[in-house]
mmCIF file of C-alpha atoms in Angstrom:
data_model
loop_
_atom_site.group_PDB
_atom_site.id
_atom_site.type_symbol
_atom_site.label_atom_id
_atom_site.label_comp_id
_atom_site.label_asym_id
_atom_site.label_seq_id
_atom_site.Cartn_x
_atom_site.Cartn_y
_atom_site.Cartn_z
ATOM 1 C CA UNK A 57 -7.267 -12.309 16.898
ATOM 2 C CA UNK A 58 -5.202 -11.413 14.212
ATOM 3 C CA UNK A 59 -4.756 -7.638 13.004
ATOM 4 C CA UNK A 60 -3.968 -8.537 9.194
ATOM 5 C CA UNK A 61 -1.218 -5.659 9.083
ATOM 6 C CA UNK A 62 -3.576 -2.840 10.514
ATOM 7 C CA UNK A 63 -2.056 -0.656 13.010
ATOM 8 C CA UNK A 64 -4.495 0.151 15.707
ATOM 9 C CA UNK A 65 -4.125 2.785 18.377
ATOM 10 C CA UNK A 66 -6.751 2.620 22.427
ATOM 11 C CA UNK A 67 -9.174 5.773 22.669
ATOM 12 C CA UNK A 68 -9.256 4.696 26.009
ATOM 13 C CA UNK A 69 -11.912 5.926 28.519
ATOM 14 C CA UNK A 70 -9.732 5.840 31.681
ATOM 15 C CA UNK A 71 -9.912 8.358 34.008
ATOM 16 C CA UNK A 72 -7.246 11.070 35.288
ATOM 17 C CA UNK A 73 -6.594 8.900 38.306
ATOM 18 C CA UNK A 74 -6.196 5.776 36.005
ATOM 19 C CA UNK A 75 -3.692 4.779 33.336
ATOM 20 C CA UNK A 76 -4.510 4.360 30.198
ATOM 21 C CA UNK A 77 -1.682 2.035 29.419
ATOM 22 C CA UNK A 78 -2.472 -0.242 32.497
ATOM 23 C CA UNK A 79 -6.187 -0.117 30.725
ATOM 24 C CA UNK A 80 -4.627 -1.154 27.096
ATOM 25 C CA UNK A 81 -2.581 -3.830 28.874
ATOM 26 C CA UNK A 82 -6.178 -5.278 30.720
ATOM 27 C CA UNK A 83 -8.225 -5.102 27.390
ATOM 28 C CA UNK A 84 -5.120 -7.109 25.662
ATOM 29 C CA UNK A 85 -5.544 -9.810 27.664
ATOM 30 C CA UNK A 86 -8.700 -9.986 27.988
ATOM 31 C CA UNK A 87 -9.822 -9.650 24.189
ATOM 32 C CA UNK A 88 -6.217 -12.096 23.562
ATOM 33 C CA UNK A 89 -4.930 -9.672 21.180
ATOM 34 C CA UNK A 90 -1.859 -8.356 20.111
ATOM 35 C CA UNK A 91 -0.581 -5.001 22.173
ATOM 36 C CA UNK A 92 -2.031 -1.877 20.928
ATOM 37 C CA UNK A 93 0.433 0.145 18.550
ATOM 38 C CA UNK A 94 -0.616 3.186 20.516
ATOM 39 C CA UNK A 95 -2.655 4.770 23.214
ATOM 40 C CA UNK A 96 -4.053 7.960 23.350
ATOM 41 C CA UNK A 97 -2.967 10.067 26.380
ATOM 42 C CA UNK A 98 -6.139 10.154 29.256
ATOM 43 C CA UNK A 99 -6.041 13.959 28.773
ATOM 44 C CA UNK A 100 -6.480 14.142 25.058
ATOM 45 C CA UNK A 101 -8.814 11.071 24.973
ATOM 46 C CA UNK A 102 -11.113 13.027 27.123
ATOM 47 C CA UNK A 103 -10.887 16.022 25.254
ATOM 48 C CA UNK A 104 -12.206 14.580 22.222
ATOM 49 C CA UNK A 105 -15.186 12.771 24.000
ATOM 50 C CA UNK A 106 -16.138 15.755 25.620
ATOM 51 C CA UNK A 107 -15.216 18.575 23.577
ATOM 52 C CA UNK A 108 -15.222 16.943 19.691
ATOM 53 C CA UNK A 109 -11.274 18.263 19.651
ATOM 54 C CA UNK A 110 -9.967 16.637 16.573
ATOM 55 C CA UNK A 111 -5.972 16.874 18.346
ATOM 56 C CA UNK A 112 -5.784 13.452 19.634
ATOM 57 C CA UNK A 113 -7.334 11.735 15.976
ATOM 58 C CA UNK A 114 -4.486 14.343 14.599
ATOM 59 C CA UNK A 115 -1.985 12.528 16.859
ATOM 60 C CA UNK A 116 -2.861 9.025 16.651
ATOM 61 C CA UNK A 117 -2.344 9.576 13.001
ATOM 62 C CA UNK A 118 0.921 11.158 13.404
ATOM 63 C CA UNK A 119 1.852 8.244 15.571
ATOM 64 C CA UNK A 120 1.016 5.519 13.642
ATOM 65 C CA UNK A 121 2.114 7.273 10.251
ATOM 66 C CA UNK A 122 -1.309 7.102 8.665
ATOM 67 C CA UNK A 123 -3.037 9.936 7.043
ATOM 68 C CA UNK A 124 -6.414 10.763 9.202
ATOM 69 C CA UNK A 125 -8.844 10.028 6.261
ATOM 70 C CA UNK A 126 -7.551 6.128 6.119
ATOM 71 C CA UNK A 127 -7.978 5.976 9.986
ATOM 72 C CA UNK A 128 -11.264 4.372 11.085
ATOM 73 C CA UNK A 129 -12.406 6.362 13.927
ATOM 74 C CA UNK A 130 -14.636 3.450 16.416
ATOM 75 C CA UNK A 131 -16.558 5.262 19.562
ATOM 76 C CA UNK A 132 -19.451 5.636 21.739
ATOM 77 C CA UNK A 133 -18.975 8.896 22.361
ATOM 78 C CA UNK A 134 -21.410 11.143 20.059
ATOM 79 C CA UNK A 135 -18.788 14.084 20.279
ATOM 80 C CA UNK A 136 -15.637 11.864 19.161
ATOM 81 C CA UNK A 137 -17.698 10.837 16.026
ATOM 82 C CA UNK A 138 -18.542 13.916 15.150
ATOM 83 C CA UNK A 139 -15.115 15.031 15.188
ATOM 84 C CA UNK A 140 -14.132 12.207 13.309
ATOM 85 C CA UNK A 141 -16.630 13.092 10.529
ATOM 86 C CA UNK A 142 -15.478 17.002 10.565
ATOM 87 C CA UNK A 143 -12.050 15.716 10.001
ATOM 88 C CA UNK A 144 -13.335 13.716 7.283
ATOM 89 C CA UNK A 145 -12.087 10.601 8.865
ATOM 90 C CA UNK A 146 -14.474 7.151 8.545
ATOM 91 C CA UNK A 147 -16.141 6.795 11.633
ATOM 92 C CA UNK A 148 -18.652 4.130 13.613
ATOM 93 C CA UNK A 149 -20.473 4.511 16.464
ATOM 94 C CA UNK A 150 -20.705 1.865 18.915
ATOM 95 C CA UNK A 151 -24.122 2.181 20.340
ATOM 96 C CA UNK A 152 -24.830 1.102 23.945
ATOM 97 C CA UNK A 153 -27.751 0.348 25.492
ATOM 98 C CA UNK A 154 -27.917 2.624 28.093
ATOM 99 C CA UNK A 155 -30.093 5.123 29.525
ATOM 100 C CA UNK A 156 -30.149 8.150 27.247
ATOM 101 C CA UNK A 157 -27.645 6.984 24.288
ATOM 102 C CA UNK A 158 -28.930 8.047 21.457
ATOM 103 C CA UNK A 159 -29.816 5.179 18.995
ATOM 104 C CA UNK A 160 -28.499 6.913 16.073
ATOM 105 C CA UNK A 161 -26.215 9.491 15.266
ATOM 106 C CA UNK A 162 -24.280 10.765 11.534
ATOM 107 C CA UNK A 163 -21.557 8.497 11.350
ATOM 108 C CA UNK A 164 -20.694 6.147 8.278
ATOM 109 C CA UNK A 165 -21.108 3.303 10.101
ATOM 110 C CA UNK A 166 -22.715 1.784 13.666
ATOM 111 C CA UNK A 167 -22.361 -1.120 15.611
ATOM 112 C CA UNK A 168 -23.649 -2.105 19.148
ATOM 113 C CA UNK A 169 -21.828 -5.664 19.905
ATOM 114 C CA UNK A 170 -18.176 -6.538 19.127
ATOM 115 C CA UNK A 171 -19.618 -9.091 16.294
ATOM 116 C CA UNK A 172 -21.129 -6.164 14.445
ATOM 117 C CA UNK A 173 -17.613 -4.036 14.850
ATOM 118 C CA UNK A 174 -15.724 -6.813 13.318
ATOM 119 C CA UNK A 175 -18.152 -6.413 10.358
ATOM 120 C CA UNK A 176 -17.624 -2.784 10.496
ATOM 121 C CA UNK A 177 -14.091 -3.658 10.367
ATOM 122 C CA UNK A 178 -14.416 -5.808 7.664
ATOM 123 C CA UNK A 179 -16.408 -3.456 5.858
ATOM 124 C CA UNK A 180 -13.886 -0.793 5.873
ATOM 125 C CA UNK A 181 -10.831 -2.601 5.387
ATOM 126 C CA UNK A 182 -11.294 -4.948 2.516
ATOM 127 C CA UNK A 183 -10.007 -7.696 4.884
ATOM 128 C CA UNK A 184 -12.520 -10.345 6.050
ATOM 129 C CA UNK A 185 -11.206 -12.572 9.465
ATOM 130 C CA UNK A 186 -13.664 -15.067 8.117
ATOM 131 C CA UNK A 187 -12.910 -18.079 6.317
ATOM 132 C CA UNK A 188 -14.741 -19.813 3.600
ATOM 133 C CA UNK A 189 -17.249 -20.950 6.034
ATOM 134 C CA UNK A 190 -18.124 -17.457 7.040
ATOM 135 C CA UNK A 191 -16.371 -18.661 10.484
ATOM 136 C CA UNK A 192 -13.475 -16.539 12.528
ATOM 137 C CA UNK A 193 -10.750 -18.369 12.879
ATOM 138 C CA UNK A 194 -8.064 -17.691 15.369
ATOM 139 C CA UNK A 195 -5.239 -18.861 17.057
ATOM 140 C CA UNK A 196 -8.013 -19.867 20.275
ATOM 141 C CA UNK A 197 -10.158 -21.769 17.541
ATOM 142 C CA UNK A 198 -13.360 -20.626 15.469
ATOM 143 C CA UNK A 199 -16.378 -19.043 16.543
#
């Protein structure tokens, strides 16, 4: 999967007894991707899932030199989107289907399988990872 130039930082959902980086390194290999260009500390990461604290979309910007209203904020976490949008930063929620997640929620955008992110994506970026025949093509092959 290529990233087409965009720098891309893990809200990950590890806990305190977990690391966050070992959990960026897993999702790398699994998704075959390149390495994330940053991960959000465990601490902060929970702290805007739980508490809508804007701090850690503050320093995900600060670490990957982007201004917060050009970073596309991607979560399942109803709090973390709303922060996004009070920071005036794009956002999508990922919907899941699981008990009691709601359906909807404000955010610009919402997705609920990785096919519908990478339209999201798309959508927000200007850059398509489809070729002419509406195919992804990757360094694994097409789908």
């Amino acid at each position: 999967f290529e990233v087409r130039g965009m720098r891309r930082a893990l809200l990950s959902d590890a806990s305190a007894a977990e690391s966050a980086t070992e959990q960026a390194r897993e999702l790398t290999a699994k998704l075959q991707v390149q390495s994330w260009d940053w991960v959000v500390p465990v601490s902060a990461a929970a702290s805007l899932r739980e508490s809508g604290d804007i701090a850690a979309l503050q320093a995900a910007c600060e670490a990957l030199d982007v201004p917060l209203g050009s970073m596309l904020v991607l979560s399942a976490s109803p709090r973390a989107i709303s922060a996004a949008r009070a920071a005036q930063a794009p956002s999508c929620y990922f919907w899941r289907n699981v008990p009691d997640a709601p359906k909807r929620i404000p955010a610009d955008a919402v997705a609920s399988s990785m096919n519908e992110v990478r339209h999201r994506v798309e959508d927000f970026t200007g850059v398509t990872f489809r070729d002419a025949n509406t195919h992804i093509s990757t360094r694994y092959g097409g789908c």
